[in-house]
Amino acid sequence: MTRSRKDWRQVWQHHWQRWRIPATVVGSCYALAYAVSALGFGVIVEPLRALIDLIFLTLIARLVFSISRKVWAFAALMALLIGAFFIGSSAKIALLGRPVMPDDIYSVVALVRIMGWLGWVVVALPLMLMAGLLLGNLKLQGRAAKASLATLVALPLGFGAFGETALRGADIAIGNHPWDQRENFTMRGPALHILQETLRAYATRKPAPDEAQVAAALDRINARSGGDLAAARHRDPAVQPVAFDAAKPRNVHIILLESFWDPTPLLAQDRSEPLLDPRFYKLWDETGRSTAMSPTFSGGTANAEFEVLCGFPVDSWAVKFEQGFNTAPCLPALLQGQGYRTVASHPNAPGFWNRINAYRRIGFETFWSKADFTLDEMIVWMLSDRSLYRQIAAKLKADADRRPVLDFIVTLYGHWTYDMVPERPAVVPIDPERTELGQFATAMHYKSIELMDEIERLRRDDPTSLIIAFGDHLPNLGYNWGEYKNNGFFAGGWGDFSPAMYARSRTTPLIVIDGERGPLKLGTQPLYRLNQLVLDRLGVDLPNIGALVPPPEDLVIRPVPDTVIGYDAAGQPFLCNPGVTAGTCGGVQSWLEDVKLVARDIFDGDGHALGLIERHRHPVTATLK
């Protein structure tokens, strides 16, 4: 008996010596991260699930420890990993309602640039340190180290070899609510969550489709579509077919307004003074308060740009410009073929969101970025819209090129963190502890004034031009929705949102002025449909990629990450979460899968759809809804 106890103690001591450091390091860091996430961000992982996640992470840490030369470097690596995927996810949930996900890798460079020096401290430096601590501390001597390294390599390769089966098993065993990633995080824990979603990203990758698959998808899309011009005409008699006049081509001015949105619903209900320029409200009323529906929330401007310019919906948080894609015949390339000069302008670094390459691939021949403008009216780091509009107008006028112009403007003023300067004093009270709403409202006040000054100038100097202005997304107003909670505008997490609340999260003002015909009443338009609106109003009735994917008849469909928002024929909002096929959702999900297949072919595959455009041609004038 005594000898058995002694043997047991020796075995225990032997294993404890091997596990003591990994278990202690991971346990203490995990406990600290749990407390910070719960107390600092209000994100609480279910205790039992956290224990399972901790055990799993400790097993991984034990393998990493076996290939580590120095204890301090191992401890620093684990602290950074747990901080990034636990505290980092909790902070991201508090800001955007979603934890760290695999597709965030595409946004790392842009995030560092947006945050400035803070981005280097909290994003870039930790990533570089993690890579350095892992590679610089590798120990490859001894059987234990080699076995551990082989295990760390074999595990992802093994799961990858059986990706779909492994993912299905993980979803059954651990759970998956794709429409609510916050809930996924809190019921899995940080380690299991990021590994399960990484497995999903790998297992759900789809190869480029072949020609038969593309043709079949286009046939199905065509069968679901309906002639919907009548609905648009009923809404506004001004929306009538027009013919392209090569002798008198019209200029096109598209103004993407950074974070432009009217926060009046969040302000005090007894407020009597209008927040935005009264001229804007008057013009917006003339459009019937038309609205655009963005693919994104609180950021990701480039996805809004992609939709408008290329006519395909984006339903991912990953930014398409950053992922890279084939040279494609999007709106700028199509208009360039009709004799247009195509100019994009944005007073930021040209590489931000990879615009310098993306713009070239979709047909812009000129891109004016930060270095091309005089930084004469700065709101901290942002050029004012007034100066941007003035300088673009001067550049276009001074150029000897007399071709009609596609003038695509991406403004910068009004970007988070909504900085203020004395020349632009606050127009609403600003809470010193929660400054976002007051500062944002102030920025929108001045932004609307400068927008109306520019629209009035365009209507006076270029009266036949097509003018489109819209907000790219709603703003970020603080942790855990911040002031969005005011007056019940938002409540709960993404998974708790009603269809109407979800629709509100993507809806921004839309102004379309059809030259001398005046403002158009267009109801609610997903941004990807504005692509066809431009061609419709110009009378350019040519085969084009945007016309390949008309929505199902009588439906407005807004795909977003993790769900689909829609409006039915009666104008009632609905949601179609992944896996839901009841009622309208079955057709909506099938339509979206077909559209994504065609998009993969055009932007990432062999471009079979480009040879089928004539076969599946939809008259442009039948696409406006």
Coordinates of C-alpha atoms in Angstrom, one line a residue:
M1 CA 0.0 0.0 0.0
T2 CA 2.8 2.3 1.0
R3 CA 4.7 1.5 -2.1
S4 CA 1.7 2.1 -4.3
R5 CA 1.2 5.5 -2.8
K6 CA 4.8 6.2 -3.4
D7 CA 4.6 5.1 -7.0
W8 CA 1.5 7.2 -7.5
R9 CA 3.2 10.2 -6.0
Q10 CA 6.2 9.8 -8.3
V11 CA 4.0 9.5 -11.3
W12 CA 2.0 12.6 -10.2
Q13 CA 5.2 14.6 -9.6
H14 CA 6.6 13.5 -12.9
H15 CA 3.6 14.6 -14.9
W16 CA 3.0 17.8 -12.7
Q17 CA 6.6 18.9 -13.5
R18 CA 5.8 18.6 -17.2
W19 CA 2.4 20.3 -16.9
R20 CA 3.0 22.8 -14.1
I21 CA 4.3 25.7 -16.2
P22 CA 1.8 25.4 -19.1
A23 CA -1.1 25.0 -16.7
T24 CA -0.1 27.8 -14.5
V25 CA 0.7 30.3 -17.3
V26 CA -2.5 29.5 -19.3
G27 CA -4.7 29.3 -16.2
S28 CA -3.6 32.7 -14.8
C29 CA -3.7 34.5 -18.1
Y30 CA -7.1 33.0 -18.9
A31 CA -8.6 34.0 -15.6
L32 CA -7.3 37.5 -16.0
A33 CA -8.7 37.8 -19.5
Y34 CA -12.0 36.4 -18.3
A35 CA -12.2 39.1 -15.7
V36 CA -11.2 41.9 -18.0
S37 CA -13.8 40.7 -20.6
A38 CA -16.6 40.4 -18.1
L39 CA -15.9 43.6 -16.2
G40 CA -14.5 45.8 -18.9
F41 CA -16.7 44.8 -21.9
G42 CA -19.7 42.9 -20.5
V43 CA -18.8 39.8 -22.4
I44 CA -19.1 36.7 -20.2
V45 CA -18.3 33.2 -21.5
E46 CA -20.5 30.5 -20.0
P47 CA -18.5 29.2 -17.0
L48 CA -18.7 25.5 -17.9
R49 CA -17.8 26.2 -21.5
A50 CA -14.9 28.4 -20.3
L51 CA -13.6 25.5 -18.3
I52 CA -13.7 23.2 -21.3
D53 CA -12.1 25.8 -23.4
L54 CA -9.4 26.3 -20.8
I55 CA -8.6 22.6 -20.7
F56 CA -8.4 22.5 -24.5
L57 CA -6.1 25.5 -24.6
T58 CA -3.9 24.0 -21.9
L59 CA -3.5 20.9 -24.0
I60 CA -2.4 23.1 -27.0
A61 CA -0.1 25.1 -24.7
R62 CA 1.6 21.9 -23.4
L63 CA 2.5 21.0 -27.0
V64 CA 3.9 24.5 -27.6
F65 CA 5.8 24.3 -24.3
S66 CA 7.5 21.2 -25.5
I67 CA 9.0 23.0 -28.5
S68 CA 9.9 26.1 -26.5
R69 CA 13.5 26.8 -25.4
K70 CA 12.8 29.5 -22.8
V71 CA 10.0 29.7 -20.3
W72 CA 9.6 33.5 -20.3
A73 CA 9.2 33.5 -24.1
F74 CA 6.6 30.7 -23.9
A75 CA 4.7 32.6 -21.1
A76 CA 4.8 35.9 -23.2
L77 CA 3.5 34.1 -26.3
M78 CA 0.6 32.5 -24.4
A79 CA -0.3 35.8 -22.7
L80 CA -0.4 37.6 -26.1
L81 CA -2.4 34.8 -27.7
I82 CA -5.0 34.8 -24.9
G83 CA -5.1 38.6 -24.9
A84 CA -5.6 38.8 -28.6
F85 CA -8.3 36.2 -28.9
F86 CA -10.1 36.7 -25.6
I87 CA -9.8 40.3 -24.7
G88 CA -9.5 41.3 -28.3
S89 CA -12.6 39.5 -29.2
S90 CA -14.5 41.0 -26.3
A91 CA -13.5 44.5 -27.3
K92 CA -14.6 43.8 -30.9
I93 CA -17.9 42.4 -29.7
A94 CA -18.4 45.6 -27.6
L95 CA -17.7 47.7 -30.6
L96 CA -19.2 45.8 -33.5
G97 CA -21.2 42.9 -32.0
R98 CA -18.8 40.3 -33.4
P99 CA -15.6 38.6 -32.1
V100 CA -12.3 38.2 -33.9
M101 CA -12.9 36.0 -36.9
P102 CA -10.5 34.4 -39.5
D103 CA -11.6 36.9 -42.2
D104 CA -10.3 39.8 -40.1
I105 CA -6.9 39.0 -41.4
Y106 CA -7.8 41.0 -44.6
S107 CA -8.5 44.1 -42.5
V108 CA -5.4 44.2 -40.3
V109 CA -3.4 46.7 -42.3
A110 CA -6.4 49.0 -42.6
L111 CA -7.1 48.7 -38.9
V112 CA -3.6 49.7 -38.0
R113 CA -3.8 52.7 -40.3
I114 CA -7.2 53.8 -39.0
M115 CA -6.0 53.7 -35.3
G116 CA -2.7 55.4 -36.0
W117 CA 0.0 54.9 -33.4
L118 CA -2.5 53.1 -31.2
G119 CA -3.0 50.5 -34.0
W120 CA 0.7 49.8 -34.0
V121 CA 0.7 49.3 -30.2
V122 CA -2.4 47.1 -29.9
V123 CA -2.5 45.3 -33.3
A124 CA 0.7 45.4 -35.3
L125 CA 3.3 45.1 -32.4
P126 CA 1.5 42.2 -30.7
L127 CA 1.3 40.3 -34.0
M128 CA 4.9 40.8 -34.7
L129 CA 5.8 39.8 -31.1
M130 CA 3.8 36.6 -31.4
A131 CA 5.5 35.6 -34.6
G132 CA 8.9 36.4 -33.1
L133 CA 8.3 34.6 -29.8
L134 CA 7.0 31.5 -31.6
L135 CA 9.8 31.2 -34.2
G136 CA 12.6 32.6 -32.2
N137 CA 11.9 30.2 -29.3
L138 CA 11.6 27.0 -31.2
K139 CA 13.3 23.9 -29.8
L140 CA 13.7 21.1 -32.3
Q141 CA 15.9 18.8 -30.3
G142 CA 14.7 15.7 -28.5
R143 CA 12.0 13.2 -29.2
A144 CA 9.4 15.1 -27.1
A145 CA 9.9 18.3 -29.0
K146 CA 9.8 16.6 -32.4
A147 CA 6.6 14.7 -31.4
S148 CA 4.9 17.8 -30.2
L149 CA 5.8 19.7 -33.4
A150 CA 4.6 16.9 -35.5
T151 CA 1.3 16.8 -33.6
L152 CA 0.8 20.6 -34.0
V153 CA 1.4 20.2 -37.7
A154 CA -0.6 17.0 -38.1
L155 CA -3.8 18.2 -36.3
P156 CA -4.7 21.0 -38.7
L157 CA -3.7 18.9 -41.7
G158 CA -5.9 16.0 -40.4
F159 CA -8.9 18.3 -39.8
G160 CA -8.3 19.8 -43.2
A161 CA -8.3 16.5 -44.9
F162 CA -11.7 15.8 -43.5
G163 CA -12.9 19.4 -43.4
E164 CA -16.6 19.1 -43.9
T165 CA -16.9 16.0 -41.7
A166 CA -14.8 17.6 -39.0
L167 CA -16.8 20.9 -39.2
R168 CA -20.1 19.0 -39.0
G169 CA -18.9 17.2 -35.9
A170 CA -17.7 20.4 -34.3
D171 CA -21.0 22.1 -34.9
I172 CA -22.9 19.2 -33.4
A173 CA -20.6 18.8 -30.4
I174 CA -19.8 22.5 -29.6
G175 CA -22.7 24.3 -31.3
N176 CA -23.1 26.9 -34.0
H177 CA -25.4 29.9 -34.4
P178 CA -24.1 31.6 -37.6
W179 CA -26.5 34.5 -37.3
D180 CA -25.1 35.4 -33.8
Q181 CA -21.3 35.2 -33.5
R182 CA -21.4 36.8 -30.0
E183 CA -23.4 33.9 -28.8
N184 CA -21.0 31.5 -30.5
F185 CA -18.1 33.1 -28.7
T186 CA -19.8 33.0 -25.2
M187 CA -20.8 29.4 -25.6
R188 CA -17.5 28.2 -26.9
G189 CA -14.8 30.3 -25.4
P190 CA -12.0 32.0 -27.3
A191 CA -9.8 29.1 -28.3
L192 CA -12.5 26.8 -29.5
H193 CA -14.3 29.6 -31.2
I194 CA -11.4 30.8 -33.4
L195 CA -10.3 27.2 -34.2
Q196 CA -13.9 26.2 -35.1
E197 CA -14.4 29.3 -37.3
T198 CA -10.9 28.8 -38.9
L199 CA -12.0 25.2 -39.7
R200 CA -15.2 26.6 -41.2
A201 CA -13.3 29.0 -43.4
Y202 CA -11.2 26.2 -44.7
A203 CA -14.0 23.6 -45.1
T204 CA -16.4 25.9 -46.8
R205 CA -14.0 27.2 -49.4
K206 CA -15.4 26.6 -52.9
P207 CA -13.5 26.1 -56.1
A208 CA -14.0 28.3 -59.1
P209 CA -17.2 27.1 -60.9
D210 CA -17.0 25.6 -64.4
E211 CA -19.0 27.0 -67.4
A212 CA -21.9 24.6 -66.9
Q213 CA -22.4 25.5 -63.3
V214 CA -22.3 29.2 -64.1
A215 CA -24.8 28.8 -66.9
A216 CA -27.2 26.8 -64.7
A217 CA -26.9 29.5 -61.9
L218 CA -27.7 32.3 -64.4
D219 CA -30.7 30.3 -65.7
R220 CA -32.0 30.0 -62.1
I221 CA -31.5 33.7 -61.4
N222 CA -33.2 34.6 -64.6
A223 CA -36.2 32.4 -63.8
R224 CA -36.7 34.1 -60.4
S225 CA -36.5 37.6 -61.7
G226 CA -39.4 39.7 -62.7
G227 CA -39.9 42.9 -64.7
D228 CA -40.0 45.4 -61.9
L229 CA -39.8 48.8 -63.8
A230 CA -43.5 49.1 -63.3
A231 CA -43.1 49.3 -59.5
A232 CA -40.5 52.0 -59.9
R233 CA -42.7 54.0 -62.2
H234 CA -45.6 53.7 -59.9
R235 CA -43.4 55.1 -57.1
D236 CA -42.2 58.0 -59.2
P237 CA -43.4 58.9 -62.7
A238 CA -40.0 60.5 -63.4
V239 CA -38.4 57.1 -63.6
Q240 CA -39.1 56.5 -67.3
P241 CA -36.9 54.8 -69.9
V242 CA -34.3 57.0 -71.5
A243 CA -32.0 56.6 -74.5
F244 CA -28.3 57.1 -74.5
D245 CA -27.5 60.3 -76.4
A246 CA -23.9 60.0 -77.7
A247 CA -24.1 63.6 -78.9
K248 CA -24.9 64.9 -75.4
P249 CA -23.6 62.4 -72.9
R250 CA -24.3 63.3 -69.2
N251 CA -21.8 63.5 -66.5
V252 CA -22.2 61.3 -63.4
H253 CA -21.3 62.4 -59.9
I254 CA -21.4 59.7 -57.3
I255 CA -20.6 60.9 -53.7
L256 CA -20.0 58.3 -51.1
L257 CA -20.5 60.1 -47.7
E258 CA -18.4 58.7 -44.9
S259 CA -20.6 57.5 -42.0
F260 CA -23.4 59.8 -43.3
W261 CA -26.5 59.2 -41.2
D262 CA -29.1 61.3 -39.4
P263 CA -28.7 60.5 -35.6
T264 CA -31.8 62.5 -34.7
P265 CA -33.6 59.3 -33.4
L266 CA -30.9 59.0 -30.8
L267 CA -31.1 62.6 -29.5
A268 CA -33.3 64.1 -26.9
Q269 CA -37.0 63.8 -27.9
D270 CA -37.7 67.4 -27.0
R271 CA -35.2 68.7 -29.4
S272 CA -36.8 71.3 -31.7
E273 CA -33.9 72.4 -34.0
P274 CA -33.2 70.2 -37.0
L275 CA -29.7 68.7 -36.8
L276 CA -28.9 68.5 -40.4
D277 CA -29.0 71.4 -42.9
P278 CA -32.7 72.3 -43.6
R279 CA -31.9 72.3 -47.3
F280 CA -30.9 68.6 -47.0
Y281 CA -34.2 67.7 -45.3
K282 CA -36.1 69.5 -48.0
L283 CA -34.3 67.7 -50.8
W284 CA -34.5 64.4 -49.0
D285 CA -38.3 64.9 -48.7
E286 CA -38.4 65.4 -52.4
T287 CA -37.0 61.9 -52.8
G288 CA -39.6 60.5 -50.5
R289 CA -36.9 59.9 -47.9
S290 CA -35.2 57.3 -50.2
T291 CA -32.7 55.1 -48.4
A292 CA -29.7 53.0 -49.3
M293 CA -29.0 49.7 -47.6
S294 CA -25.3 49.1 -46.9
P295 CA -23.5 45.7 -46.7
T296 CA -21.6 46.8 -43.6
F297 CA -22.0 48.5 -40.2
S298 CA -19.6 50.9 -38.6
G299 CA -16.7 50.4 -41.1
G300 CA -15.7 48.6 -44.2
T301 CA -16.4 51.5 -46.6
A302 CA -14.7 49.7 -49.5
N303 CA -17.4 47.0 -49.6
A304 CA -20.0 49.7 -50.1
E305 CA -17.8 51.0 -53.0
F306 CA -17.5 47.6 -54.5
E307 CA -21.2 47.1 -54.5
V308 CA -22.0 50.4 -56.2
L309 CA -19.3 50.1 -58.8
C310 CA -19.6 46.4 -59.7
G311 CA -23.2 45.6 -58.9
F312 CA -22.7 42.4 -56.8
P313 CA -23.7 42.1 -53.1
V314 CA -21.1 41.5 -50.5
D315 CA -22.1 39.4 -47.5
S316 CA -18.8 39.1 -45.7
W317 CA -17.0 41.3 -43.1
A318 CA -13.8 40.7 -45.2
V319 CA -13.1 43.6 -47.6
K320 CA -13.3 42.6 -51.2
F321 CA -10.7 45.2 -52.3
E322 CA -8.2 43.7 -49.8
Q323 CA -8.8 40.1 -51.0
G324 CA -7.9 40.9 -54.6
F325 CA -9.9 39.9 -57.7
N326 CA -9.7 39.7 -61.4
T327 CA -9.8 42.7 -63.7
A328 CA -13.5 43.1 -64.2
P329 CA -15.9 45.1 -66.5
C330 CA -17.5 47.0 -63.7
L331 CA -19.3 50.4 -64.0
P332 CA -16.1 52.5 -64.6
A333 CA -14.9 50.1 -67.3
L334 CA -18.3 50.0 -69.0
L335 CA -18.6 53.8 -69.1
Q336 CA -15.0 54.2 -70.2
G337 CA -16.0 52.1 -73.2
Q338 CA -18.8 54.6 -73.9
G339 CA -16.3 57.4 -74.1
Y340 CA -16.3 58.5 -70.5
R341 CA -13.4 59.7 -68.4
T342 CA -13.4 57.8 -65.1
V343 CA -12.0 59.5 -62.1
A344 CA -12.0 58.4 -58.4
S345 CA -11.1 60.7 -55.6
H346 CA -10.4 60.0 -51.9
P347 CA -8.2 62.2 -49.7
N348 CA -6.5 59.4 -47.9
A349 CA -3.5 57.2 -48.5
P350 CA -3.9 55.5 -51.9
G351 CA -3.1 52.0 -50.5
F352 CA -5.8 52.2 -47.9
W353 CA -8.2 49.3 -48.5
N354 CA -5.9 48.6 -51.5
R355 CA -7.8 51.2 -53.5
I356 CA -4.8 51.9 -55.7
N357 CA -5.0 48.4 -57.2
A358 CA -8.7 47.8 -56.9
Y359 CA -9.7 51.0 -58.7
R360 CA -7.4 50.1 -61.6
R361 CA -8.9 46.6 -61.9
I362 CA -12.5 47.9 -62.3
G363 CA -11.8 50.6 -64.8
F364 CA -10.8 53.9 -63.2
E365 CA -8.1 55.6 -65.3
T366 CA -7.4 58.3 -62.7
F367 CA -7.2 58.1 -58.9
W368 CA -6.7 61.3 -56.9
S369 CA -5.6 60.4 -53.4
K370 CA -4.2 62.4 -50.4
A371 CA -1.0 63.5 -52.2
D372 CA -3.0 65.0 -55.0
F373 CA -4.9 67.5 -52.7
T374 CA -3.8 70.6 -50.9
L375 CA -4.5 69.9 -47.2
D376 CA -5.8 73.4 -46.5
E377 CA -8.8 72.8 -44.4
M378 CA -8.1 69.9 -41.9
I379 CA -10.3 68.5 -39.2
V380 CA -7.3 67.0 -37.3
W381 CA -6.3 64.3 -39.9
M382 CA -9.3 64.6 -42.2
L383 CA -9.7 67.0 -45.2
S384 CA -13.0 68.7 -45.0
D385 CA -15.7 67.8 -47.6
R386 CA -15.9 71.5 -48.6
S387 CA -12.2 71.6 -49.6
L388 CA -12.4 68.1 -51.3
Y389 CA -15.4 69.1 -53.5
R390 CA -13.8 72.4 -54.4
Q391 CA -10.5 70.9 -55.4
I392 CA -12.0 68.1 -57.4
A393 CA -14.2 70.6 -59.3
A394 CA -11.1 72.7 -60.1
K395 CA -9.1 69.7 -61.3
L396 CA -11.8 68.5 -63.6
K397 CA -12.3 72.0 -65.0
A398 CA -8.6 72.7 -65.5
D399 CA -8.1 69.5 -67.5
A400 CA -8.2 69.7 -71.2
D401 CA -10.0 66.4 -71.4
R402 CA -13.5 67.2 -72.6
R403 CA -15.0 63.7 -72.4
P404 CA -18.0 63.2 -70.1
V405 CA -16.9 62.2 -66.6
L406 CA -17.7 59.5 -64.1
D407 CA -16.8 61.5 -61.0
F408 CA -16.6 59.0 -58.0
I409 CA -15.9 60.7 -54.7
V410 CA -15.3 59.0 -51.4
T411 CA -15.3 61.6 -48.6
L412 CA -13.3 61.3 -45.4
Y413 CA -14.7 63.9 -43.0
G414 CA -17.0 62.3 -40.4
H415 CA -14.8 59.2 -40.0
W416 CA -14.6 57.6 -36.5
T417 CA -13.4 59.1 -34.0
Y418 CA -15.4 62.2 -35.2
D419 CA -12.7 64.7 -34.2
M420 CA -13.6 68.3 -33.7
V421 CA -11.8 71.6 -34.2
P422 CA -12.7 75.1 -32.7
E423 CA -13.9 76.3 -36.1
R424 CA -16.7 73.7 -36.0
P425 CA -18.2 74.0 -32.5
A426 CA -20.6 71.4 -31.1
V427 CA -24.2 71.7 -32.1
V428 CA -25.6 69.3 -29.4
P429 CA -24.5 68.8 -25.8
I430 CA -21.5 66.4 -25.6
D431 CA -21.3 64.0 -22.6
P432 CA -17.7 64.1 -21.4
E433 CA -17.8 60.4 -20.5
R434 CA -19.5 59.3 -23.8
T435 CA -18.4 61.7 -26.5
E436 CA -19.2 59.7 -29.6
L437 CA -22.8 60.7 -30.2
G438 CA -22.3 64.5 -29.6
Q439 CA -19.2 64.6 -31.8
F440 CA -20.8 62.5 -34.5
A441 CA -23.9 64.6 -34.6
T442 CA -21.8 67.7 -34.9
A443 CA -19.8 66.3 -37.8
M444 CA -23.0 65.3 -39.6
H445 CA -24.4 68.9 -39.1
Y446 CA -21.4 70.4 -41.0
K447 CA -21.1 67.5 -43.4
S448 CA -24.8 68.1 -44.5
I449 CA -24.1 71.8 -45.1
E450 CA -21.1 71.1 -47.3
L451 CA -23.0 68.4 -49.2
M452 CA -25.9 70.8 -50.0
D453 CA -23.5 73.5 -51.1
E454 CA -21.9 71.0 -53.5
I455 CA -25.2 69.6 -54.8
E456 CA -26.5 73.2 -55.4
R457 CA -23.3 73.9 -57.3
L458 CA -23.6 70.8 -59.4
R459 CA -27.2 71.5 -60.3
R460 CA -26.3 75.0 -61.3
D461 CA -23.1 74.3 -63.2
D462 CA -23.9 70.8 -64.6
P463 CA -27.8 70.8 -64.8
T464 CA -28.1 67.6 -66.9
S465 CA -25.8 65.5 -64.8
L466 CA -26.8 62.5 -62.7
I467 CA -26.0 63.1 -59.0
I468 CA -26.1 60.3 -56.5
A469 CA -25.2 60.8 -52.8
F470 CA -25.5 58.2 -50.0
G471 CA -24.0 57.2 -46.6
D472 CA -21.7 54.2 -46.7
H473 CA -22.7 52.9 -43.3
L474 CA -23.9 53.8 -39.8
P475 CA -21.3 55.1 -37.3
N476 CA -19.6 53.5 -34.4
L477 CA -21.1 55.0 -31.2
G478 CA -19.2 53.2 -28.5
Y479 CA -19.0 49.9 -26.6
N480 CA -22.0 47.6 -26.5
W481 CA -24.0 49.8 -28.9
G482 CA -23.3 52.9 -26.8
E483 CA -25.9 55.6 -27.6
Y484 CA -27.7 53.4 -30.1
K485 CA -29.5 52.1 -27.0
N486 CA -31.2 55.6 -26.7
N487 CA -34.9 55.5 -27.3
G488 CA -34.8 51.7 -28.0
F489 CA -33.1 52.1 -31.4
F490 CA -31.0 49.0 -30.8
A491 CA -31.5 46.3 -28.1
G492 CA -29.6 43.1 -27.4
G493 CA -27.0 41.6 -29.8
W494 CA -27.3 40.9 -33.5
G495 CA -29.0 37.6 -32.8
D496 CA -31.7 39.4 -30.8
F497 CA -32.5 42.0 -33.5
S498 CA -36.0 42.1 -35.0
P499 CA -36.1 42.4 -38.8
A500 CA -36.9 46.1 -38.6
M501 CA -34.0 46.7 -36.2
Y502 CA -31.6 44.8 -38.4
A503 CA -32.8 46.8 -41.4
R504 CA -32.2 50.0 -39.4
S505 CA -28.6 49.0 -38.8
R506 CA -27.9 49.1 -42.6
T507 CA -30.1 52.0 -43.8
T508 CA -28.6 55.4 -44.7
P509 CA -29.9 58.4 -46.6
L510 CA -30.0 58.2 -50.4
I511 CA -30.3 61.2 -52.8
V512 CA -30.6 60.7 -56.6
I513 CA -31.1 63.7 -58.8
D514 CA -31.7 62.8 -62.4
G515 CA -30.5 66.0 -64.1
E516 CA -33.4 68.3 -65.1
R517 CA -35.9 65.6 -64.2
G518 CA -35.0 66.3 -60.5
P519 CA -34.9 64.1 -57.4
L520 CA -36.2 60.5 -57.8
K521 CA -38.3 58.6 -55.3
L522 CA -36.7 55.2 -55.1
G523 CA -37.8 53.8 -51.8
T524 CA -35.2 51.5 -50.3
Q525 CA -32.3 50.4 -52.6
P526 CA -29.5 48.0 -51.6
L527 CA -26.3 49.6 -52.6
Y528 CA -25.5 47.0 -55.2
R529 CA -28.6 48.0 -57.2
L530 CA -27.3 51.6 -57.6
N531 CA -25.0 50.2 -60.2
Q532 CA -27.9 49.4 -62.5
L533 CA -29.6 52.7 -61.6
V534 CA -26.7 54.7 -63.1
L535 CA -26.9 52.8 -66.4
D536 CA -30.7 53.1 -66.4
R537 CA -30.7 56.8 -66.0
L538 CA -28.0 57.3 -68.7
G539 CA -29.8 55.0 -71.1
V540 CA -26.8 52.8 -71.5
D541 CA -28.5 49.6 -72.4
L542 CA -25.5 47.3 -72.8
P543 CA -24.7 43.8 -71.6
N544 CA -23.1 44.2 -68.2
I545 CA -22.2 42.0 -65.2
G546 CA -24.6 43.8 -62.8
A547 CA -27.5 43.0 -65.0
L548 CA -26.7 39.3 -64.6
V549 CA -28.0 39.1 -61.1
P550 CA -31.4 40.8 -60.7
P551 CA -33.2 40.1 -57.5
P552 CA -36.3 37.8 -57.3
E553 CA -39.5 39.5 -58.3
D554 CA -41.1 41.8 -55.8
L555 CA -38.3 41.5 -53.2
V556 CA -35.7 43.8 -51.9
I557 CA -32.8 41.7 -50.7
R558 CA -29.9 42.9 -48.6
P559 CA -27.3 40.2 -47.8
V560 CA -25.2 41.0 -44.8
P561 CA -22.7 38.9 -42.8
D562 CA -24.5 36.0 -41.0
T563 CA -28.0 36.7 -42.3
V564 CA -30.1 38.2 -45.1
I565 CA -32.4 41.2 -44.6
G566 CA -35.3 41.7 -47.0
Y567 CA -38.5 43.5 -47.7
D568 CA -41.4 41.7 -49.2
A569 CA -43.9 42.9 -51.8
A570 CA -45.9 44.7 -49.0
G571 CA -42.8 46.5 -47.8
Q572 CA -42.5 44.4 -44.6
P573 CA -39.0 43.5 -43.4
F574 CA -37.9 39.9 -42.9
L575 CA -34.8 38.0 -42.0
C576 CA -33.5 34.8 -43.5
N577 CA -30.9 33.3 -41.2
P578 CA -28.5 30.5 -42.4
G579 CA -30.3 27.2 -42.8
V580 CA -33.8 28.7 -42.8
T581 CA -35.7 27.7 -45.9
A582 CA -39.3 28.3 -44.8
G583 CA -41.5 30.7 -46.8
T584 CA -39.7 33.3 -48.8
C585 CA -36.3 32.3 -47.3
G586 CA -35.8 29.2 -49.4
G587 CA -35.9 31.2 -52.6
V588 CA -33.8 34.0 -51.1
Q589 CA -31.1 31.6 -49.9
S590 CA -31.0 29.8 -53.3
W591 CA -30.8 33.2 -55.1
L592 CA -27.9 34.3 -52.9
E593 CA -26.0 31.1 -53.5
D594 CA -26.3 31.4 -57.2
V595 CA -25.3 35.1 -57.1
K596 CA -22.2 34.2 -55.1
L597 CA -21.3 31.4 -57.5
V598 CA -21.5 33.9 -60.4
A599 CA -19.4 36.4 -58.4
R600 CA -16.7 33.8 -57.8
D601 CA -16.6 33.0 -61.5
I602 CA -16.2 36.7 -62.5
F603 CA -14.0 38.1 -59.8
D604 CA -12.0 35.0 -58.7
G605 CA -12.4 32.3 -61.4
D606 CA -12.3 31.9 -65.1
G607 CA -14.9 34.4 -66.1
H608 CA -17.3 32.1 -67.9
A609 CA -20.2 34.5 -67.1
L610 CA -18.6 37.2 -69.3
G611 CA -19.2 35.0 -72.3
L612 CA -22.8 34.4 -71.3
I613 CA -23.9 38.0 -70.9
E614 CA -25.8 38.2 -74.1
R615 CA -27.6 34.9 -73.4
H616 CA -28.7 36.1 -70.0
R617 CA -29.2 39.8 -70.8
H618 CA -31.7 41.8 -68.7
P619 CA -32.7 45.2 -70.2
V620 CA -31.3 47.8 -67.9
T621 CA -34.6 49.6 -67.7
A622 CA -36.2 46.5 -66.2
T623 CA -33.9 46.3 -63.2
L624 CA -34.8 49.3 -61.2
K625 CA -37.1 48.5 -58.2

